[in-house]
PDB file of C-alpha atoms in Angstrom:
ATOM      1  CA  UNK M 612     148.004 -39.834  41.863  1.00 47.00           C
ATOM      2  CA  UNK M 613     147.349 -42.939  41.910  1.00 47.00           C
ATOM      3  CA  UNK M 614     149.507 -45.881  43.688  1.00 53.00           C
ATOM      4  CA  UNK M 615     150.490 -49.080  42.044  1.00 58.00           C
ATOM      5  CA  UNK M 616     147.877 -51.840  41.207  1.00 56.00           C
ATOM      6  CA  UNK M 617     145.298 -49.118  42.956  1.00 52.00           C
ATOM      7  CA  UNK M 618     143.311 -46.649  40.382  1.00 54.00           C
ATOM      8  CA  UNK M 619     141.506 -44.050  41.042  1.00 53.00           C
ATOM      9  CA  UNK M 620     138.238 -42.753  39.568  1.00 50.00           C
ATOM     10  CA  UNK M 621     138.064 -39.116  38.662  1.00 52.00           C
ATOM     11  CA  UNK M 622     136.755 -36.868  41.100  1.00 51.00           C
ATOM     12  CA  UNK M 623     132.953 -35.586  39.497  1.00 52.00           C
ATOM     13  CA  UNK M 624     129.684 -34.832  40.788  1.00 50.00           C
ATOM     14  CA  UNK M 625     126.614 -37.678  41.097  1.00 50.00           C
ATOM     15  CA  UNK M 626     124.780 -37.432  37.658  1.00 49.00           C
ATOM     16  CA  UNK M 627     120.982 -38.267  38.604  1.00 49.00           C
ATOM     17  CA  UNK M 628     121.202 -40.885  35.625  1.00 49.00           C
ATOM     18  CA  UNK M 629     123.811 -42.552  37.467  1.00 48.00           C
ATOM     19  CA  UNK M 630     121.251 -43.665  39.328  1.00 52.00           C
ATOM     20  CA  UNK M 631     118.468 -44.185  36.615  1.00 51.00           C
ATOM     21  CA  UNK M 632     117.054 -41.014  37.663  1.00 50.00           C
ATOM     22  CA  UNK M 633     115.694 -38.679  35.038  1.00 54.00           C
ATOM     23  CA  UNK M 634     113.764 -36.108  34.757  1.00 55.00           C
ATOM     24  CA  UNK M 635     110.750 -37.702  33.967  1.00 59.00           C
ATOM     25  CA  UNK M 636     111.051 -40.262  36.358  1.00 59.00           C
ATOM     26  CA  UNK M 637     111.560 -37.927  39.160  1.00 59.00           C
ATOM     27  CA  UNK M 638     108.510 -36.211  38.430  1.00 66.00           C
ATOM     28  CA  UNK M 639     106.670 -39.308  38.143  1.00 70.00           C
ATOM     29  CA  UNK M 640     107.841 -40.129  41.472  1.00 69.00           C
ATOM     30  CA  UNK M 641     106.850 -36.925  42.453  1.00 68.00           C
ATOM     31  CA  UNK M 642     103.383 -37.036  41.606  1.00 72.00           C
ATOM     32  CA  UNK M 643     102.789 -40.624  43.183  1.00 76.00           C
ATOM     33  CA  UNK M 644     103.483 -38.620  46.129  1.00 73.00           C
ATOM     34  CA  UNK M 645     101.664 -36.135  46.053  1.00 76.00           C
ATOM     35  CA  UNK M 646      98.627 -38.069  45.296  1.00 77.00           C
ATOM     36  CA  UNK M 647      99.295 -40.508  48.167  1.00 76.00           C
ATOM     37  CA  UNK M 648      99.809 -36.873  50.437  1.00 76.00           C
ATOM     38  CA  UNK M 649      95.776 -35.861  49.371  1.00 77.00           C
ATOM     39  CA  UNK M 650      94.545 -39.108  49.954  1.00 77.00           C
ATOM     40  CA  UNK M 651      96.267 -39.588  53.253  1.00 74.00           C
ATOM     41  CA  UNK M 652      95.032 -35.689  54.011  1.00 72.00           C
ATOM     42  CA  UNK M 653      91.453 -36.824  52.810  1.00 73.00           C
ATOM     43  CA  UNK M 654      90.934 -40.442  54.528  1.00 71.00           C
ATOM     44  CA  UNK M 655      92.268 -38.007  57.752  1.00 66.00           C
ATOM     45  CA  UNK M 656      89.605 -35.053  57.022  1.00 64.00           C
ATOM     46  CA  UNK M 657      87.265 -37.977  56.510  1.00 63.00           C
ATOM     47  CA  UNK M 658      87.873 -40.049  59.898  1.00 58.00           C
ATOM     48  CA  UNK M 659      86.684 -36.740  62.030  1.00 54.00           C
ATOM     49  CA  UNK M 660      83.334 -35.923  60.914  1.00 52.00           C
ATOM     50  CA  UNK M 661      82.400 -34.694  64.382  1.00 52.00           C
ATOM     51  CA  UNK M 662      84.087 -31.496  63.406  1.00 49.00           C
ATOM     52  CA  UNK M 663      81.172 -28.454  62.694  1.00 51.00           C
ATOM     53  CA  UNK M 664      81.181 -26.918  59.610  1.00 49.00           C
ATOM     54  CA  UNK M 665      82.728 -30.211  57.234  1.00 49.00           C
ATOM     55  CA  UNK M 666      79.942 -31.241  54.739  1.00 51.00           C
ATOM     56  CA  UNK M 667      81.337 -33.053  51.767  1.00 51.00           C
ATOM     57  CA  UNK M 668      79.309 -32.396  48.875  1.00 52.00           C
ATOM     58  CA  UNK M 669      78.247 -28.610  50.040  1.00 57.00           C
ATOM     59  CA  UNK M 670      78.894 -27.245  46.645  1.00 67.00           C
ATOM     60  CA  UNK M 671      82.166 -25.788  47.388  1.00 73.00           C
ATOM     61  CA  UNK M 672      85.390 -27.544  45.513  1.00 79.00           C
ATOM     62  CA  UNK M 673      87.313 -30.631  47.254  1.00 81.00           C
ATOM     63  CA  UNK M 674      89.712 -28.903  47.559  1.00 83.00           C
ATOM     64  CA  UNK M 675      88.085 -25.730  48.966  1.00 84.00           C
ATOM     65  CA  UNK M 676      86.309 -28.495  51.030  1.00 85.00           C
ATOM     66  CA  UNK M 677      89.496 -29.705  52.675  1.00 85.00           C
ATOM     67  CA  UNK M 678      90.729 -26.212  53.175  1.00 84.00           C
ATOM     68  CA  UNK M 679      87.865 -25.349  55.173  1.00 86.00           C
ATOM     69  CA  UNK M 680      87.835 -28.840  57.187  1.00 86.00           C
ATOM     70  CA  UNK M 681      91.736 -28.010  58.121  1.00 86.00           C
ATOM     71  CA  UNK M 682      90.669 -24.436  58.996  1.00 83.00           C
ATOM     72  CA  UNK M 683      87.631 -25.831  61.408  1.00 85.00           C
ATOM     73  CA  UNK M 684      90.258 -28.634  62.960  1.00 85.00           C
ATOM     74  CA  UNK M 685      92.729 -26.150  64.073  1.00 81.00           C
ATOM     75  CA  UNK M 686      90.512 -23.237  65.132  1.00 79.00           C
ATOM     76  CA  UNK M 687      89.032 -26.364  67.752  1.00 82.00           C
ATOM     77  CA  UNK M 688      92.415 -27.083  68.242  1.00 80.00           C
ATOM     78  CA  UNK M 689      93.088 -23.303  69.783  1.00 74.00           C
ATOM     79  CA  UNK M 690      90.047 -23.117  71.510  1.00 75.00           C
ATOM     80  CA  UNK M 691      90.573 -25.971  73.177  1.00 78.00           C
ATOM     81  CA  UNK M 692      94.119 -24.809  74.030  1.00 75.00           C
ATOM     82  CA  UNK M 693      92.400 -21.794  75.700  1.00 71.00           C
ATOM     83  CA  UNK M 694      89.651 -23.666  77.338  1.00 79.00           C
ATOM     84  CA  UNK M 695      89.576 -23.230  81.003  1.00 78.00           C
ATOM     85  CA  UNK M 696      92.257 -20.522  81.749  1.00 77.00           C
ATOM     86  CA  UNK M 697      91.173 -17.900  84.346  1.00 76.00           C
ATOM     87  CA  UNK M 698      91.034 -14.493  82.771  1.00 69.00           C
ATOM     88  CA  UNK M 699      94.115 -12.768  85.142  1.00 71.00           C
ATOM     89  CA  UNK M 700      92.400 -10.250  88.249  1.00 74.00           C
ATOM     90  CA  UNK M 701      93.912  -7.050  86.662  1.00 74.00           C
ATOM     91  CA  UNK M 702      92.798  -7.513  83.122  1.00 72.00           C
ATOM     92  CA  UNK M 703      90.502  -4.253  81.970  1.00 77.00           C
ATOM     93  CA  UNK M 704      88.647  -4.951  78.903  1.00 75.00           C
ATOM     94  CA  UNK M 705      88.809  -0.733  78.350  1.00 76.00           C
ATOM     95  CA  UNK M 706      92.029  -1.528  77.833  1.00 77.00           C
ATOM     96  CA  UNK M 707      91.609  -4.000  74.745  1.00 74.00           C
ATOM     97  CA  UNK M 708      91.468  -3.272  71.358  1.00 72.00           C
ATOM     98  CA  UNK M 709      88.366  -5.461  71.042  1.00 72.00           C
ATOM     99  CA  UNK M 710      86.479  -3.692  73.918  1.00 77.00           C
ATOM    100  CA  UNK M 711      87.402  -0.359  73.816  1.00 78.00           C
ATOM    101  CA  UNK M 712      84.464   2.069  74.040  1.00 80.00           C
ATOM    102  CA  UNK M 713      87.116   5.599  74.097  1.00 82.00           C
ATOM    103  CA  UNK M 714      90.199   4.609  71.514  1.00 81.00           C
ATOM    104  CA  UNK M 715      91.066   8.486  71.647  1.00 85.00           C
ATOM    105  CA  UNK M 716      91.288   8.227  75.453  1.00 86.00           C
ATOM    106  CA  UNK M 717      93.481   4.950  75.060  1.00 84.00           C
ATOM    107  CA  UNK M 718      95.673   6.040  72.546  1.00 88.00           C
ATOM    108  CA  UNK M 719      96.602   9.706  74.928  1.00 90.00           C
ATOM    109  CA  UNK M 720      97.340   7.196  77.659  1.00 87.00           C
ATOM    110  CA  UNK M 721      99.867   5.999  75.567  1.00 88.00           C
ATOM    111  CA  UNK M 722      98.050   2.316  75.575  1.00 85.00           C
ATOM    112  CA  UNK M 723     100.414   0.094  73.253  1.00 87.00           C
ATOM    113  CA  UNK M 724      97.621  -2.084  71.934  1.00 82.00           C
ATOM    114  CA  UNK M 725      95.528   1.076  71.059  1.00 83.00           C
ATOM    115  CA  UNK M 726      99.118   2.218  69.289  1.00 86.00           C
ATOM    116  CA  UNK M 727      99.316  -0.516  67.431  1.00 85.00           C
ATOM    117  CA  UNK M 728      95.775  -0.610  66.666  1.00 81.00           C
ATOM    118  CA  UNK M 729      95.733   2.614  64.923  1.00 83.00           C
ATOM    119  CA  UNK M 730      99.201   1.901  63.440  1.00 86.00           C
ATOM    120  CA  UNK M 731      97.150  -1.042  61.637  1.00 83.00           C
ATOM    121  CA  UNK M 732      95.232   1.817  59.143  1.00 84.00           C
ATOM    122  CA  UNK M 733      98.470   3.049  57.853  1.00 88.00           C
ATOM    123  CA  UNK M 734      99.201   0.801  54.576  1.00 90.00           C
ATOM    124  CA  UNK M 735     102.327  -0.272  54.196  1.00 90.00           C
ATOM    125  CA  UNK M 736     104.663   1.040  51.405  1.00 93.00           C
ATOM    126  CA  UNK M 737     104.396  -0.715  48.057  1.00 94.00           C
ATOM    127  CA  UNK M 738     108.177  -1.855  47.966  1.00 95.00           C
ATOM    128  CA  UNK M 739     106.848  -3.678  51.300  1.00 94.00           C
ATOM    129  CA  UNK M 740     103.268  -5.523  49.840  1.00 95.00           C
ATOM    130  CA  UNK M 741     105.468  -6.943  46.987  1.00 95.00           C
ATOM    131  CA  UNK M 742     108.564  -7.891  48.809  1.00 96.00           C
ATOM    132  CA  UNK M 743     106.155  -9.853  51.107  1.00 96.00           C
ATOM    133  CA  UNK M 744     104.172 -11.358  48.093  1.00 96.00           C
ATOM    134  CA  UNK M 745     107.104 -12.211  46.621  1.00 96.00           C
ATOM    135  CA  UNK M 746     108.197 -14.228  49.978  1.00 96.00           C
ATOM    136  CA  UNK M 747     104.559 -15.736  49.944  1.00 96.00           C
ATOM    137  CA  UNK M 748     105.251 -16.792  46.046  1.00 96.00           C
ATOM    138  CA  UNK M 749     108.561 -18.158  46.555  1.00 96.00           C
ATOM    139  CA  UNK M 750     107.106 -20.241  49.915  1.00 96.00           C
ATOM    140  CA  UNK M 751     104.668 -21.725  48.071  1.00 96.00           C
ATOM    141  CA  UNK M 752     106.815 -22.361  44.620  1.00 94.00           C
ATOM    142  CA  UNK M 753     108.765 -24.380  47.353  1.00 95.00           C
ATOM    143  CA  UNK M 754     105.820 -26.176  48.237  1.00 94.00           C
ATOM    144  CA  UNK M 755     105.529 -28.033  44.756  1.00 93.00           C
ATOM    145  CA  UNK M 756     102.834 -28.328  41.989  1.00 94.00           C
ATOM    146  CA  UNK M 757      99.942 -28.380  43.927  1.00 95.00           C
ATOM    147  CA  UNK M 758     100.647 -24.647  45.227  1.00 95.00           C
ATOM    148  CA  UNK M 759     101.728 -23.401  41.867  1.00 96.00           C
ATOM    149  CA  UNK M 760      98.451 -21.609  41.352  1.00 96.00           C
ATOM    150  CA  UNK M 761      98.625 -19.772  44.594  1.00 96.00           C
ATOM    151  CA  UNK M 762     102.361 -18.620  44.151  1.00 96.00           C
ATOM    152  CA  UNK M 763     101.363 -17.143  40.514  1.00 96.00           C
ATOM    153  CA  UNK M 764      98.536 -15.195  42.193  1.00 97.00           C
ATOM    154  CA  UNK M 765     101.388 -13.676  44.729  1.00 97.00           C
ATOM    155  CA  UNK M 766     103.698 -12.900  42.369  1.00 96.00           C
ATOM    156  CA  UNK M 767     100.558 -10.886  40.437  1.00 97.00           C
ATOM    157  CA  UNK M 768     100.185  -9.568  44.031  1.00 96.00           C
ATOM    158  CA  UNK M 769     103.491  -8.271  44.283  1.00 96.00           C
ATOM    159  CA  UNK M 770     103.257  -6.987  40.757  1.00 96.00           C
ATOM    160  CA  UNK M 771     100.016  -4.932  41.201  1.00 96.00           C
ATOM    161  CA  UNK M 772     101.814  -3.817  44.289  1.00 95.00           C
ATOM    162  CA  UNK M 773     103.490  -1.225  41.520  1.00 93.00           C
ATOM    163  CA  UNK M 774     106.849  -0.575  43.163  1.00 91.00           C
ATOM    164  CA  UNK M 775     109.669   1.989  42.675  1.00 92.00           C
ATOM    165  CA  UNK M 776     112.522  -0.414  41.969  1.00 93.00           C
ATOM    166  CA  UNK M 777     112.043  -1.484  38.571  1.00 94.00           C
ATOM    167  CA  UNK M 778     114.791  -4.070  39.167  1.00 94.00           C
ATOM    168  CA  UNK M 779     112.794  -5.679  41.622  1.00 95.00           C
ATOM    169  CA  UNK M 780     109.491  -5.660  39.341  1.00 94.00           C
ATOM    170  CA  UNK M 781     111.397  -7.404  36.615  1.00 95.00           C
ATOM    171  CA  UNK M 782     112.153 -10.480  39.281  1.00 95.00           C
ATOM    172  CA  UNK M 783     108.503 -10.473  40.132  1.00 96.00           C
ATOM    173  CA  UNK M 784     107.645 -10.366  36.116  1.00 96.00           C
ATOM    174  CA  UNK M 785     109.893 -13.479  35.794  1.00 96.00           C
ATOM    175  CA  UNK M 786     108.909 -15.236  39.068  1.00 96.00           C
ATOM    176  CA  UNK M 787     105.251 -14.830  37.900  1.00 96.00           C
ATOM    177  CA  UNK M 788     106.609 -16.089  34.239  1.00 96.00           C
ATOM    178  CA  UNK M 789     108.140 -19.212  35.453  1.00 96.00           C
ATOM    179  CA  UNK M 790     105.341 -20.434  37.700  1.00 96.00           C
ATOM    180  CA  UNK M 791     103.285 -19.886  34.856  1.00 95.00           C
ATOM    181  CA  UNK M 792     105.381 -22.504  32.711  1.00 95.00           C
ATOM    182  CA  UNK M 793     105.725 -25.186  35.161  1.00 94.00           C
ATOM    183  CA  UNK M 794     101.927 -25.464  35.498  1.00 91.00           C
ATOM    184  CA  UNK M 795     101.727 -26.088  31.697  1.00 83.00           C
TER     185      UNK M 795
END
């Protein structure tokens, strides 16, 4: 349908080497980064040394390192958040998990916190562990190569979880399987 002196091109979807985009190139690109994302996360981790608990060189990994710097930042973060709030004039610590001396006494009360509290020792169901594994896997799958080794370890999770549904262990099998190639 085209009108005269006018053509038309043919209607087809963007090729990536339309745009001197391959494969290689793209993961190329994606690594530069990546490695610009850890040194932008380090110079940061590095700039707040007032933070308890950071010691470069402490024997742990860097990367263990920066987990544990990210995990000190935000815990201060909370606290300080919570700094300074009046505890309300009604507030019982009996009444708190953390505090209770009786839980037996609570839980006869019908105390919702003591309910779900004891509802806490039930495990869940194995279909449930590896669903949520799998979730964890495919989050950080999503993530890209630098939380490849963490998604394998959830689909093992959710593999070791040993559920019913043997449909649903075969996805895990292959998650687990594909994760494992593209950190080769």
């Amino acid at each position: 349908a085209s009108q005269r002196g006018v053509k038309t091109m043919p209607q087809t979807s963007p090729d990536p080497e339309d745009y001197n985009l391959n494969g290689g190139k793209l993961s190329e690109q994606n690594a530069r980064v990546l490695a610009a994302q850890r040194k932008i996360d380090e110079e940061t981790l590095r700039e707040e040394p007032e933070h308890p608990g950071f010691k470069i060189g402490s024997g742990k990994s860097k990367e263990q390192e920066l987990k544990d710097a990210e995990d000190d930042i935000m815990l201060e973060r909370i606290a300080e958040a919570y700094r300074g709030k009046p505890v309300p004039d009604d507030w019982d610590p009996e009444t708190h998990p953390m505090f209770m001396e009786d839980v037996d006494s609570q839980l006869k009360d019908g105390n919702p916190l003591a309910q779900g509290m004891a509802m806490l020792s039930i495990p869940d169901a194995p279909e449930e562990v590896a669903e949520r594994a799998k979730h964890k896997g495919n989050y950080y799958l999503k993530r890209g190569p630098r939380f490849y080794k963490e998604a394998a370890a959830q689909y093992t999770e959710a593999i070791e979880a040993r559920g019913t549904n043997d449909a649903q262990n075969a996805i895990y099998h292959s998650n687990r399987a594909a994760v494992e190639l593209l950190r080769k």
